[in-house]
mmCIF file of C-alpha atoms and ligand atoms in Angstrom:
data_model
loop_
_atom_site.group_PDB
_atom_site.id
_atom_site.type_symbol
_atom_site.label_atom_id
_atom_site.label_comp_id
_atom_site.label_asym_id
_atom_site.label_seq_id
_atom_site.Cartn_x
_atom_site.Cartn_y
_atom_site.Cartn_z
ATOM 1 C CA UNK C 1226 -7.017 -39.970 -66.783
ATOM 2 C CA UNK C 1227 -4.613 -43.074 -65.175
ATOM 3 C CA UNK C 1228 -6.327 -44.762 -62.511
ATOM 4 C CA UNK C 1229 -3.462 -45.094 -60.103
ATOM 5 C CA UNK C 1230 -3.178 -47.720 -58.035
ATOM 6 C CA UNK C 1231 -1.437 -46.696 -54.519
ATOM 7 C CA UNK C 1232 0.797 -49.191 -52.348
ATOM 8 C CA UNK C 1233 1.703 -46.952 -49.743
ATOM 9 C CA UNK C 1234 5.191 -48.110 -47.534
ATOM 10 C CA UNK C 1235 5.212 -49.910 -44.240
ATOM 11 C CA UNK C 1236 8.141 -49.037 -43.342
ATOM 12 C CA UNK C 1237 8.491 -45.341 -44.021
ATOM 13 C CA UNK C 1238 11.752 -43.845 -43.949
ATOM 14 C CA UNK C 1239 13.481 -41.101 -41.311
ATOM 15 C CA UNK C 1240 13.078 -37.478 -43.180
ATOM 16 C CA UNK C 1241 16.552 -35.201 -43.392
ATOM 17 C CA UNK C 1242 17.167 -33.668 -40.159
ATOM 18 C CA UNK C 1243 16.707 -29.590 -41.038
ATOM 19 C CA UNK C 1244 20.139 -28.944 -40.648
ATOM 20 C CA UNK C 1245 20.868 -31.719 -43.410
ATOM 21 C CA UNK C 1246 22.959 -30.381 -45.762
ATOM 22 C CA UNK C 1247 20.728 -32.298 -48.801
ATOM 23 C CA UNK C 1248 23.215 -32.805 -51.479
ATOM 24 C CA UNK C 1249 21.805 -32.368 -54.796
ATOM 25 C CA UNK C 1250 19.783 -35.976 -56.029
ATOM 26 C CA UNK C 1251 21.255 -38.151 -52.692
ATOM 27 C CA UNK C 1252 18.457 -38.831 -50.794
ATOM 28 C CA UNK C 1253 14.552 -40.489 -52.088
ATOM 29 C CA UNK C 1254 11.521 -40.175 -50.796
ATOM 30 C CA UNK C 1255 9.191 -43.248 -49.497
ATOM 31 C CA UNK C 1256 7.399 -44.107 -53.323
ATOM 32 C CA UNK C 1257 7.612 -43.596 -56.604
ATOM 33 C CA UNK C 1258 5.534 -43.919 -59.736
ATOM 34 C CA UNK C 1259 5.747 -46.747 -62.238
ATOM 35 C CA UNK C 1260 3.779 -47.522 -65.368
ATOM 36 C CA UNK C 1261 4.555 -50.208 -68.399
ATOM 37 C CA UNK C 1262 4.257 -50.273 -71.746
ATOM 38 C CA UNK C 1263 3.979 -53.182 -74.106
ATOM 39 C CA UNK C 1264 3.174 -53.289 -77.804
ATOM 40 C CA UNK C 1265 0.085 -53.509 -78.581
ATOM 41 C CA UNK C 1266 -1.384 -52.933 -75.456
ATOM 42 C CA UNK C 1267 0.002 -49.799 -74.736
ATOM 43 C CA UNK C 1268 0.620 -47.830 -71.647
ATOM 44 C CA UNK C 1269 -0.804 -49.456 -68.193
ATOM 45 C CA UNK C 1270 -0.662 -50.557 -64.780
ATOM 46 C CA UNK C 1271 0.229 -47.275 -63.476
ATOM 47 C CA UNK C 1272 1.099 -47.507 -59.600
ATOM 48 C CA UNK C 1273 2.886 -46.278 -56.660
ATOM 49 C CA UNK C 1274 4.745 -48.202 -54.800
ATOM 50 C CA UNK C 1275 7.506 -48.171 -52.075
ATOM 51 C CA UNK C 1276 10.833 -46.441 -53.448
ATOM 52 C CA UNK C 1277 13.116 -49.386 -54.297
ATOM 53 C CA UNK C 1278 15.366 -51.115 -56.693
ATOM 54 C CA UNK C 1279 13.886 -52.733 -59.795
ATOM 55 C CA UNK C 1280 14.612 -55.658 -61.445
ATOM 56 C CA UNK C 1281 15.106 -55.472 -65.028
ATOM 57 C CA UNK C 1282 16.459 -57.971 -67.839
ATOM 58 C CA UNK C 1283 20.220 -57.825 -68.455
ATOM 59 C CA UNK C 1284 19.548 -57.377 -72.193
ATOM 60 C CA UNK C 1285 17.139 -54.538 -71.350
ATOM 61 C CA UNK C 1286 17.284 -51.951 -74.508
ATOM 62 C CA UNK C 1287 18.315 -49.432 -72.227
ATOM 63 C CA UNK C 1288 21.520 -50.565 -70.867
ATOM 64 C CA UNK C 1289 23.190 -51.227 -74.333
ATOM 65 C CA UNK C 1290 21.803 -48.671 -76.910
ATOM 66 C CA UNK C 1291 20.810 -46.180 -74.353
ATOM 67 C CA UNK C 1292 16.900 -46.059 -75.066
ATOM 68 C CA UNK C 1293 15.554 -43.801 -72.545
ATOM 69 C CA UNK C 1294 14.393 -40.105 -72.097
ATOM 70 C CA UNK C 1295 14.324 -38.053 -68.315
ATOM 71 C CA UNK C 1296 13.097 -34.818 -67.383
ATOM 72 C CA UNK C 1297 14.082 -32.711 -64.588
ATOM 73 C CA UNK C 1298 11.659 -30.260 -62.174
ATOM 74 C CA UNK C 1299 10.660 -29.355 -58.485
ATOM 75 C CA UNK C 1300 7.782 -28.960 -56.370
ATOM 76 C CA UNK C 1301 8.168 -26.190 -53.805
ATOM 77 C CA UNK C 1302 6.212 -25.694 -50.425
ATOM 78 C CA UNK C 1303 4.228 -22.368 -51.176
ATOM 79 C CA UNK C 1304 4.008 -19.531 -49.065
ATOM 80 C CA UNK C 1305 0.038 -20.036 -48.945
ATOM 81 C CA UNK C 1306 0.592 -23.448 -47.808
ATOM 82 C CA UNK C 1307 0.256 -24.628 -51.179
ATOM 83 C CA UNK C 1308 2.538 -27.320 -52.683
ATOM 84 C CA UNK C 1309 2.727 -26.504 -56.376
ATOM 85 C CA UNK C 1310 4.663 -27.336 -58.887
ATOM 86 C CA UNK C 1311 6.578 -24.898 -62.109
ATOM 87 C CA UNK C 1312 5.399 -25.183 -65.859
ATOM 88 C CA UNK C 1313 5.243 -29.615 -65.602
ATOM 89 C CA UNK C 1314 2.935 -29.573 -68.888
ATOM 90 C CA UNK C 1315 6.234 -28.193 -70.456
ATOM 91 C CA UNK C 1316 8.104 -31.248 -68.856
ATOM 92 C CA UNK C 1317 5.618 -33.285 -70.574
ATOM 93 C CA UNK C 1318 5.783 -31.569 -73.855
ATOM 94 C CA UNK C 1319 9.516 -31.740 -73.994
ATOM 95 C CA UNK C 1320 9.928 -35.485 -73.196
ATOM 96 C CA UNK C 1321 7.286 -36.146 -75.626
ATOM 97 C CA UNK C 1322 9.580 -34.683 -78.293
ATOM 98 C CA UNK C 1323 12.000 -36.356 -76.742
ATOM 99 C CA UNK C 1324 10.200 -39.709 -76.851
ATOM 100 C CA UNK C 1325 9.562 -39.297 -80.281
ATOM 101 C CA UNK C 1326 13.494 -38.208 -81.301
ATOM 102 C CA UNK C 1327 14.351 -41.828 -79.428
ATOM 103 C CA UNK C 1328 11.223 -44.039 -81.154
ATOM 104 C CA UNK C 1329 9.637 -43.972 -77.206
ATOM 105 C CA UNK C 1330 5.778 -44.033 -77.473
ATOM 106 C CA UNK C 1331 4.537 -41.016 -76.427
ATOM 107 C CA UNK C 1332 2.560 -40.580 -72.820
ATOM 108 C CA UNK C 1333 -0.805 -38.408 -72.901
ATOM 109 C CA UNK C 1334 0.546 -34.662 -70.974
ATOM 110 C CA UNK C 1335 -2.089 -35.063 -68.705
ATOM 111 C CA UNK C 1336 -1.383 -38.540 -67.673
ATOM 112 C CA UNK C 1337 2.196 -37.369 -67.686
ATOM 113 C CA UNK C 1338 1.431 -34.878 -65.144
ATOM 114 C CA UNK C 1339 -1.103 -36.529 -63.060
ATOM 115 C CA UNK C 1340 1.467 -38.964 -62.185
ATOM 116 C CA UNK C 1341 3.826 -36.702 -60.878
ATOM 117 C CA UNK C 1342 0.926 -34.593 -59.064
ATOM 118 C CA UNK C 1343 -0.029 -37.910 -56.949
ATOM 119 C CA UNK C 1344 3.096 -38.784 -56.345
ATOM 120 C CA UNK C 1345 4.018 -35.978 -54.932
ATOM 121 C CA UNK C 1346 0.894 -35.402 -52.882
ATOM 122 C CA UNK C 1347 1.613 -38.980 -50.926
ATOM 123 C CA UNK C 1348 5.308 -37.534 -50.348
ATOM 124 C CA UNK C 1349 4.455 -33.743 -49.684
ATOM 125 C CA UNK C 1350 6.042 -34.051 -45.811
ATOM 126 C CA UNK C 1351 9.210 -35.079 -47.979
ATOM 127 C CA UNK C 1352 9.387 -31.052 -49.365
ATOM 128 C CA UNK C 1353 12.338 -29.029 -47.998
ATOM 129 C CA UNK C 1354 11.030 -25.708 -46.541
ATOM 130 C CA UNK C 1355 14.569 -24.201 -45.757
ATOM 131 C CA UNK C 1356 15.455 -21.467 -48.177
ATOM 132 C CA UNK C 1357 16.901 -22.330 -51.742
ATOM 133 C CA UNK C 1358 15.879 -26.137 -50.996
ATOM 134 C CA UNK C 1359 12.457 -27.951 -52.749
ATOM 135 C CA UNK C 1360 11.905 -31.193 -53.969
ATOM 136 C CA UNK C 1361 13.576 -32.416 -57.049
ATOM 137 C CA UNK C 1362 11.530 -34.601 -59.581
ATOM 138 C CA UNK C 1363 13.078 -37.319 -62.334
ATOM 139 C CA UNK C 1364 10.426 -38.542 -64.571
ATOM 140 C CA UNK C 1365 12.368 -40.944 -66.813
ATOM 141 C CA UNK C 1366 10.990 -43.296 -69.653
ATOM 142 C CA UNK C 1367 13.400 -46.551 -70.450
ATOM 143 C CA UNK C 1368 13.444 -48.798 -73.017
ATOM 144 C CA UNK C 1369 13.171 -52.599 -71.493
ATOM 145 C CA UNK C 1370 12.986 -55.135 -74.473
ATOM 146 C CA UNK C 1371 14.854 -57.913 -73.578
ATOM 147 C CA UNK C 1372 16.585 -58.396 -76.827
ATOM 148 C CA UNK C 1373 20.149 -57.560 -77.890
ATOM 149 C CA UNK C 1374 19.072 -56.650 -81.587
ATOM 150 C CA UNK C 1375 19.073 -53.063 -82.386
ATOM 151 C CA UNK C 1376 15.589 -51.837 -83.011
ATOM 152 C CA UNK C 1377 13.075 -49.895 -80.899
ATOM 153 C CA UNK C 1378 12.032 -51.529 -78.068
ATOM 154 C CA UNK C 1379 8.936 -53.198 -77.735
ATOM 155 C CA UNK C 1380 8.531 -52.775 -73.605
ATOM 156 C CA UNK C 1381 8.905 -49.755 -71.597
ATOM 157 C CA UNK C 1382 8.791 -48.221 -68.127
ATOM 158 C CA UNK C 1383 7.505 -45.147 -66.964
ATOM 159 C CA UNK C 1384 9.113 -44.245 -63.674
ATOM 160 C CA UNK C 1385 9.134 -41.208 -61.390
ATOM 161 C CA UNK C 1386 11.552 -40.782 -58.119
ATOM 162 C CA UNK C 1387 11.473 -37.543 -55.855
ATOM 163 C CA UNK C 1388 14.819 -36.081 -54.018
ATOM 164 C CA UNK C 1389 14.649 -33.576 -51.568
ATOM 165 C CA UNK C 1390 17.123 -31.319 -52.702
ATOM 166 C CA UNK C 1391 19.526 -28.122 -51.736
ATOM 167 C CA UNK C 1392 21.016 -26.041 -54.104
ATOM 168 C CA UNK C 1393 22.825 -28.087 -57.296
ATOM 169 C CA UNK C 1394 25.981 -25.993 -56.875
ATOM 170 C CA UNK C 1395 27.993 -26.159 -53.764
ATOM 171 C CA UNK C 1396 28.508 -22.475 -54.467
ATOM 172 C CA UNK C 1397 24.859 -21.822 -53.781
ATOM 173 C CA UNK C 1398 24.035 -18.678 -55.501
ATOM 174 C CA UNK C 1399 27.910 -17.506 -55.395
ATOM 175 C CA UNK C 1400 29.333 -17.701 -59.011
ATOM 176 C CA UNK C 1401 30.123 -20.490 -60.767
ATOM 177 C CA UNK C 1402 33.566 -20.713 -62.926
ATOM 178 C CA UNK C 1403 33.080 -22.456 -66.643
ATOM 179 C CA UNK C 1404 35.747 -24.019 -68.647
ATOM 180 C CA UNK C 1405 35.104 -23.826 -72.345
ATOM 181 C CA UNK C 1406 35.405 -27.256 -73.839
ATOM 182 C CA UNK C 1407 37.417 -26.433 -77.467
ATOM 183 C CA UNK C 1408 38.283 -30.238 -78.128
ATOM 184 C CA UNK C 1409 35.182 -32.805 -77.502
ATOM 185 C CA UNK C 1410 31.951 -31.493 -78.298
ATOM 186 C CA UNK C 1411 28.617 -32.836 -76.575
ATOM 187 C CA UNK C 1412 26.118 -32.566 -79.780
ATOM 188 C CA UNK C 1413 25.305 -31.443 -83.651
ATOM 189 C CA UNK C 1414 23.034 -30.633 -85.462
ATOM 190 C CA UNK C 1415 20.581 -33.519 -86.514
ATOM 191 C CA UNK C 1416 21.979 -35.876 -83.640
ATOM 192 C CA UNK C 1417 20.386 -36.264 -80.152
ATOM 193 C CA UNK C 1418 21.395 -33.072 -78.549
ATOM 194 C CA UNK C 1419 17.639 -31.297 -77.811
ATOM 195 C CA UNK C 1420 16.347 -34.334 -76.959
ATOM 196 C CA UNK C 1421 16.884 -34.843 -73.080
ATOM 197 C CA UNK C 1422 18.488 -38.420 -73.534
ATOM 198 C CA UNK C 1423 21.265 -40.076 -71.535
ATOM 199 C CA UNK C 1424 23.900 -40.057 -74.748
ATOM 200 C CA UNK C 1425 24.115 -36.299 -74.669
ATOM 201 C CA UNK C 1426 25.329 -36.631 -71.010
ATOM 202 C CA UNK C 1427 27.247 -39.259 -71.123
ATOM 203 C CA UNK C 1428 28.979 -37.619 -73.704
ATOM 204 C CA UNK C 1429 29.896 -34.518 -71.348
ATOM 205 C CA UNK C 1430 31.547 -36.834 -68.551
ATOM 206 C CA UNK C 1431 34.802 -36.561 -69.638
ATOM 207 C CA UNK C 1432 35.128 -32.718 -70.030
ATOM 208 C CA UNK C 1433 33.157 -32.507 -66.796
ATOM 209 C CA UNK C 1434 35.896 -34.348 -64.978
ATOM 210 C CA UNK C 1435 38.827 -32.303 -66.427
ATOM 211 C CA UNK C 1436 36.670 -29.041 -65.764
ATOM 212 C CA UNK C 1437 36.519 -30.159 -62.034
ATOM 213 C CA UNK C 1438 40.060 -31.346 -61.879
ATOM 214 C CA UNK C 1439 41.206 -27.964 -62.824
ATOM 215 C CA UNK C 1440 38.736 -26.506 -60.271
ATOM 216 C CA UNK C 1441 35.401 -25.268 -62.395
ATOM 217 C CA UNK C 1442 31.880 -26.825 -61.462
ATOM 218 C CA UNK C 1443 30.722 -26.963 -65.500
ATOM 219 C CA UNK C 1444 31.691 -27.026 -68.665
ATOM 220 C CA UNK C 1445 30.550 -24.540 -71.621
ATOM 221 C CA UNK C 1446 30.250 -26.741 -74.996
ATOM 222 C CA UNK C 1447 30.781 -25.174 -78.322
ATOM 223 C CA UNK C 1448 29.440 -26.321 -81.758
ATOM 224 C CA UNK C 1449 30.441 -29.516 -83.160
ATOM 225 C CA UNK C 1450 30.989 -28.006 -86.635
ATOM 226 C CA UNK C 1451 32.954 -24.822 -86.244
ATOM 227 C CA UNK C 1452 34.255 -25.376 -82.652
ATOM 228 C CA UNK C 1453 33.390 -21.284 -82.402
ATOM 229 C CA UNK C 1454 29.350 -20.733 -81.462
ATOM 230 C CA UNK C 1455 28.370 -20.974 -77.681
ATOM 231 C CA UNK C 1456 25.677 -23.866 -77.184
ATOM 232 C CA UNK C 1457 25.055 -24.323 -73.533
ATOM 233 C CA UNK C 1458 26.422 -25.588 -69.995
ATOM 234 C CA UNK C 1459 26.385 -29.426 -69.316
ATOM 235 C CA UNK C 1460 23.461 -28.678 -66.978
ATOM 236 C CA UNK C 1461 21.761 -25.160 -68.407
ATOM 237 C CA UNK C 1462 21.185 -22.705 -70.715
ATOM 238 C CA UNK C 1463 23.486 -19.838 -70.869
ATOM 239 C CA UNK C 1464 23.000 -15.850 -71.073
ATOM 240 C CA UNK C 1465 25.369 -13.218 -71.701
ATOM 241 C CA UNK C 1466 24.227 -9.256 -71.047
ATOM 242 C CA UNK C 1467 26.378 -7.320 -73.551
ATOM 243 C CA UNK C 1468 26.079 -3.665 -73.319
ATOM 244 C CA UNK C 1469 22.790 -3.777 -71.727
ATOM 245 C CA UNK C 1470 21.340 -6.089 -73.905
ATOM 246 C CA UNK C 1471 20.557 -10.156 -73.045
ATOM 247 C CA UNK C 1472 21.846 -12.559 -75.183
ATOM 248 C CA UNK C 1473 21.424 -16.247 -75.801
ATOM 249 C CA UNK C 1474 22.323 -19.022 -78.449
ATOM 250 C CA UNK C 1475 19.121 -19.462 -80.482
ATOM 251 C CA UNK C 1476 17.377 -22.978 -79.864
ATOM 252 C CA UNK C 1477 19.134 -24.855 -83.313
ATOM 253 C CA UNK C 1478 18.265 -28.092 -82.293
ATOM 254 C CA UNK C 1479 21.692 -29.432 -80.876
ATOM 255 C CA UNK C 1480 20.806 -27.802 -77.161
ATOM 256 C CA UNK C 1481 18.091 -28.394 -74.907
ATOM 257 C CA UNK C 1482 15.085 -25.763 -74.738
ATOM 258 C CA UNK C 1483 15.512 -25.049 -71.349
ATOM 259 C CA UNK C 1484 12.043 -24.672 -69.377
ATOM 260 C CA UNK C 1485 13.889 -22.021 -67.153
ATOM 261 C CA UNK C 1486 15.402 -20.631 -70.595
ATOM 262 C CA UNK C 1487 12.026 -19.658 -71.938
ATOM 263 C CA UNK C 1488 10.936 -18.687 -68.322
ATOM 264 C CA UNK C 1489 13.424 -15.936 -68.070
ATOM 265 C CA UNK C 1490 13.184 -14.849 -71.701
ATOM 266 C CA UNK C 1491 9.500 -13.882 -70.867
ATOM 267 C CA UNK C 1492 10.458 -11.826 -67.551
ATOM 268 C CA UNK C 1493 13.778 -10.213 -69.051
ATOM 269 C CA UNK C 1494 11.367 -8.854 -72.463
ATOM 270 C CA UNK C 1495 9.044 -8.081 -69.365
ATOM 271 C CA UNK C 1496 11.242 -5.756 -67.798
ATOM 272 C CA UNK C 1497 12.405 -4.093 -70.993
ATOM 273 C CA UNK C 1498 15.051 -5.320 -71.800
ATOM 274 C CA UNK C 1499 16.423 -6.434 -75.550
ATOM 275 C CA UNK C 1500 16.551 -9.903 -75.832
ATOM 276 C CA UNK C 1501 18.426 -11.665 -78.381
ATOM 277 C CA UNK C 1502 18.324 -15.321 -79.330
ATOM 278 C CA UNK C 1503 21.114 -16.151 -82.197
ATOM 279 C CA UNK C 1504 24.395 -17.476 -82.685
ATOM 280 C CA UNK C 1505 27.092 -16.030 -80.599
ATOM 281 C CA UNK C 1506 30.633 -16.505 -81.313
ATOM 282 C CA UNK C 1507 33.145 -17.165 -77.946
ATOM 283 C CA UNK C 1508 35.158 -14.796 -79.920
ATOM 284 C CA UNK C 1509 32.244 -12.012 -79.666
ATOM 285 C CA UNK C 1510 32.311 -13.029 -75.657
ATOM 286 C CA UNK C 1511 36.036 -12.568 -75.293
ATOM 287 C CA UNK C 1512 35.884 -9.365 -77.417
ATOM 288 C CA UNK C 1513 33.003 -7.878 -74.948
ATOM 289 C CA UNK C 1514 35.074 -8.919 -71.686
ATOM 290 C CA UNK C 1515 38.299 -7.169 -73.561
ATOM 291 C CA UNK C 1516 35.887 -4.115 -74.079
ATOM 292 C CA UNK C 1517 34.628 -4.066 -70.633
ATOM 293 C CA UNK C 1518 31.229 -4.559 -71.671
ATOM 294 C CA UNK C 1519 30.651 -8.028 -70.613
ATOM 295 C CA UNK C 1520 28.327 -7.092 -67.716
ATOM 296 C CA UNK C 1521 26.814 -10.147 -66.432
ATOM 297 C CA UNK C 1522 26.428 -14.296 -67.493
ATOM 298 C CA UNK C 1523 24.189 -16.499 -65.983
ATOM 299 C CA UNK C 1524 22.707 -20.331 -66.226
ATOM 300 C CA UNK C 1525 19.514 -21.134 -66.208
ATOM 301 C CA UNK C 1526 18.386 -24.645 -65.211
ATOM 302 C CA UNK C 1527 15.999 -26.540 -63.134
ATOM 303 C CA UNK C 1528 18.580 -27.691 -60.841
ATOM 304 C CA UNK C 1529 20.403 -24.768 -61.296
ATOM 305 C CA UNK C 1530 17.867 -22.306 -60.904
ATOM 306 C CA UNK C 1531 19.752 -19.141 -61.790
ATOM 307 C CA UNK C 1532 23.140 -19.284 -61.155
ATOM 308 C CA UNK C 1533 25.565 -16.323 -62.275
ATOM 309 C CA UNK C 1534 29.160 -17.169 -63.838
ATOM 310 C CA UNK C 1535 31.554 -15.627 -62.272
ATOM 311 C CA UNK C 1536 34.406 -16.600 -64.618
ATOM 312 C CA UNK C 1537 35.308 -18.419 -67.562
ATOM 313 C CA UNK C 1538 38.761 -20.433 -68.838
ATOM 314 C CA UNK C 1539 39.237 -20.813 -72.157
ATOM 315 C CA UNK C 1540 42.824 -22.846 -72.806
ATOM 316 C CA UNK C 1541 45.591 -20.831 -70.469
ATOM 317 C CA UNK C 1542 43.318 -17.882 -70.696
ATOM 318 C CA UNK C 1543 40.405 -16.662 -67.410
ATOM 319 C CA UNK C 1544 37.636 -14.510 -68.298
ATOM 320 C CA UNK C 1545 36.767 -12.786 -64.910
ATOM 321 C CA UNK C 1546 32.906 -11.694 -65.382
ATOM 322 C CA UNK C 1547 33.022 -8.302 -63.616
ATOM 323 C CA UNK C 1548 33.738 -8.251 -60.034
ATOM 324 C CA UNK C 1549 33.279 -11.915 -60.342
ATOM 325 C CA UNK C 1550 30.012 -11.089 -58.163
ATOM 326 C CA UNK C 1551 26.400 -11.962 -58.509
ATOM 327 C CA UNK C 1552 25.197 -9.295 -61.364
ATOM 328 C CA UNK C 1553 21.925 -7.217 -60.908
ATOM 329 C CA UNK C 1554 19.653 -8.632 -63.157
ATOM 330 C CA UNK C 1555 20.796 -12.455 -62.647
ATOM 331 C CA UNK C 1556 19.867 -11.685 -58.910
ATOM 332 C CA UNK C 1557 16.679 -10.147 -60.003
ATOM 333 C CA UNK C 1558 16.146 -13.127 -61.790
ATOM 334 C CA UNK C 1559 16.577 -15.650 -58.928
ATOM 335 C CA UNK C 1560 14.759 -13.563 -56.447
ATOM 336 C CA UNK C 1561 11.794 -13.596 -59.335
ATOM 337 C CA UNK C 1562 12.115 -17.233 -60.436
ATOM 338 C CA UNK C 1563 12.301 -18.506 -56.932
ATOM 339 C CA UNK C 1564 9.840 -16.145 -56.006
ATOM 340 C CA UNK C 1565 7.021 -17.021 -58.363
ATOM 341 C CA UNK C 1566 7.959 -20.831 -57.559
ATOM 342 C CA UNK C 1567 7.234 -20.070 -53.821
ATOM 343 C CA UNK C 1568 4.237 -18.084 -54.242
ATOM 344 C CA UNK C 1569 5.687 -14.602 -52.759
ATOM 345 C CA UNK C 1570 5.560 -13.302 -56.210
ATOM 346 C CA UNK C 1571 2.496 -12.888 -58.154
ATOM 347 C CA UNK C 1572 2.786 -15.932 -61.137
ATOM 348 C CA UNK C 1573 1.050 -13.225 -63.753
ATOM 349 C CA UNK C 1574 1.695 -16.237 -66.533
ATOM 350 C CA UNK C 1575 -0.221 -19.214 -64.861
ATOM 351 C CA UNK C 1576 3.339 -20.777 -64.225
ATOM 352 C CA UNK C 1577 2.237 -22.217 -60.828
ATOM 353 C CA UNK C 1578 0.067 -25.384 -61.245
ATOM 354 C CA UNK C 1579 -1.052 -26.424 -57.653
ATOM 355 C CA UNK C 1580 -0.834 -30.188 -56.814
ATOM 356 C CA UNK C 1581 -4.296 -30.331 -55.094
HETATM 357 N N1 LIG L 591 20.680 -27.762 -70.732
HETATM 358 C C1 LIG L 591 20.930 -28.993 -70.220
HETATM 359 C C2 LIG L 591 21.940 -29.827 -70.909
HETATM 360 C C3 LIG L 591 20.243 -29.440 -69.081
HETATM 361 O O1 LIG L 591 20.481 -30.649 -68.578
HETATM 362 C C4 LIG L 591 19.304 -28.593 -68.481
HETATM 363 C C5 LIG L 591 18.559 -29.039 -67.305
HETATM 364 O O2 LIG L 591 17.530 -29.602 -67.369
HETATM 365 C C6 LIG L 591 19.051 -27.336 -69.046
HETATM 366 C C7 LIG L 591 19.769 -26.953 -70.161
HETATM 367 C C8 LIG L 591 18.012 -26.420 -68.493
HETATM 368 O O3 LIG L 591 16.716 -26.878 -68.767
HETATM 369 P P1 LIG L 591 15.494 -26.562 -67.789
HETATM 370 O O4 LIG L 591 15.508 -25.111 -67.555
HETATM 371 O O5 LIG L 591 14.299 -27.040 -68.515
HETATM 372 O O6 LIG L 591 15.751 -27.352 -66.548
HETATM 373 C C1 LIG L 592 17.875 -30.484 -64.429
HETATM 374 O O1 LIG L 592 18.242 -29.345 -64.203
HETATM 375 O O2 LIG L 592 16.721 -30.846 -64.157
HETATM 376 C C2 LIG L 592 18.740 -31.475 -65.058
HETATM 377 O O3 LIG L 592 18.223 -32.441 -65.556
HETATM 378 C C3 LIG L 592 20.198 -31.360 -65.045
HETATM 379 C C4 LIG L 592 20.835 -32.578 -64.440
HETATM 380 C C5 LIG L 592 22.228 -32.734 -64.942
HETATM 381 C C6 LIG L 592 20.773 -32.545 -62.955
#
């Protein structure tokens, strides 16, 4: 257990206005968590302070070899009154592996989590209660060595910030259009891609920016050996229902094992439907949408949520996902996800972890 030493702000800051349209990761609450690590001593110091700039060393590990892990999730104002918080002791989990794919010392899950929990509990006023709206939450773990030698770095921070957020697509819950990347590719096998690490994003800028030029919010990578099996979306996991059945690429270590993923793997099986989690081909996609049995895609992601695809492009050619409207079970899915987030929905798999 971290004892936490709390700094609260003097000078607390004016909260969005309700009618603030809260674009996705703008706007920071009053504190944030910080914690160090040095060789040999370990993790300490653990502390909130006032939400601010840090000062770091221009030869900080971090800045030139890219050192550093994040992870991504919300706390919600229940329905009960209740400000909880969605699965964080997978967060923990997964940057752990993380950590340990980057040579990052690991952090304890509990401390992991207690961090976030007290942070948010000093910041709770800072939760969005509109609908679709909560508050965002970016552990991230750099390394801070100030040495220009490539090795593993023998300093580290811990830091959490909180955003109050709306949704991450300006689309809202209307659907999304994908472009399918067939020249760069954002990860293979045995490189960094299930690790959530800066590289694998900074890797997807490019195609991200031509996607957006040509008027699509993401783009879908392929493999980087065959250029032909779906992997995921730059920021989700991505399902297909085929003929009445769900299917998703198989977790084959260049894609991240989306928290969200797993959560709606569980609920889909739930509801009886076939789940499948293997390779699939774009060229079994385009073959479905040519059949007419291409019934509904969706992302799943923390920021995301669920967010259906309404169409993809592929080179000259657009895949129009049905009606291009929301499908039936990717709204069932948000109005369950969001639902057992918010408490209106019983949480029959001890999802919910209160904060207090
Ligand atoms: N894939 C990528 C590349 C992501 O950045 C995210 C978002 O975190 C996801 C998938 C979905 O993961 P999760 O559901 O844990 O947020
Ligand atoms: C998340 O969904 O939490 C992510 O980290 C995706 C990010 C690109 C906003």
């Amino acid at each position: 257990m971290l004892d936490i030493k709390i700094n609260k702000t003097e000078t607390p800051k004016a909260k969005p206005a309700k009618d603030d349209p809260l674009l996705f990761g703008t706007i920071f609450t009053d504190h944030m968590f910080i914690m160090d690590y040095v060789e040999g001593k370990g993790w300490h110091d653990a502390r909130i302070v006032p939400y601010g700039e840090i000062t770091l060393p221009p030869a900080a590990t971090i800045f030139h070899y890219g050192q550093g892990v994040f992870e991504g999730l919300k706390a919600y104002n229940g329905e009960n009154g209740q400000v909880q918080l969605f699965r964080p002791d997978m967060n923990a989990k997964r940057s752990n592996r993380s950590s340990d794919r980057l040579c990052i010392p690991q952090i304890p899950e509990e401390d992991y989590v207690q961090a976030i929990k007290e942070l948010v509990k000093l910041d709770k006023d800072w939760i969005p209660s509109e609908p679709n709206h909560s508050l965002y939450i970016r552990p991230f773990i750099i390394g801070t060595d100030p040495f220009l030698g490539l090795r593993t770095s023998a300093y580290y921070k811990f830091i959490v910030i909180l955003s109050p957020v709306g949704p991450y697509y300006p689309e809202g819950l209307d659907p999304v259009g994908i472009w399918i990347e067939d020249d760069y590719v954002r990860a293979v096998r045995g490189g960094i891609g299930e690790a959530k690490t800066g590289g694998n994003y900074a890797a997807s800028i490019l195609s991200q920016v031509k996607a957006h030029d040509e008027g699509y919010s993401q783009v879908l990578w392929l493999d980087g050996v065959h250029r032909k099996y779906i992997e995921e979306v730059g920021a989700m996991n991505i399902f297909f229902k085929i003929d009445g059945k769900v299917v998703t690429p198989m977790l084959n270590g260049s894609i991240l094992p989306g928290i969200t993923r797993d959560s709606v793997i569980h609920l889909c099986k739930e509801w009886g439907l076939e789940v499948e989690e293997r390779r699939v081909a774009i060229d079994e996609i385009k073959e479905a949408w040519e059949k007419g049995i291409l019934e509904e895609v969706w992302g799943t992601g923390t920021a995301a949520v669920i967010s259906p695809v309404g169409k993809f492009r592929m080179g000259d050619e657009v895949m129009q996902v049905k009606d291009g409207g929301i499908g039936e079970i990717s709204q069932k899915l948000y109005d369950t996800v969001t639902g057992i987030q918010l408490g209106k929905v019983e949480d029959k798999h001890g999802w919910v972890v209160p904060v207090e």
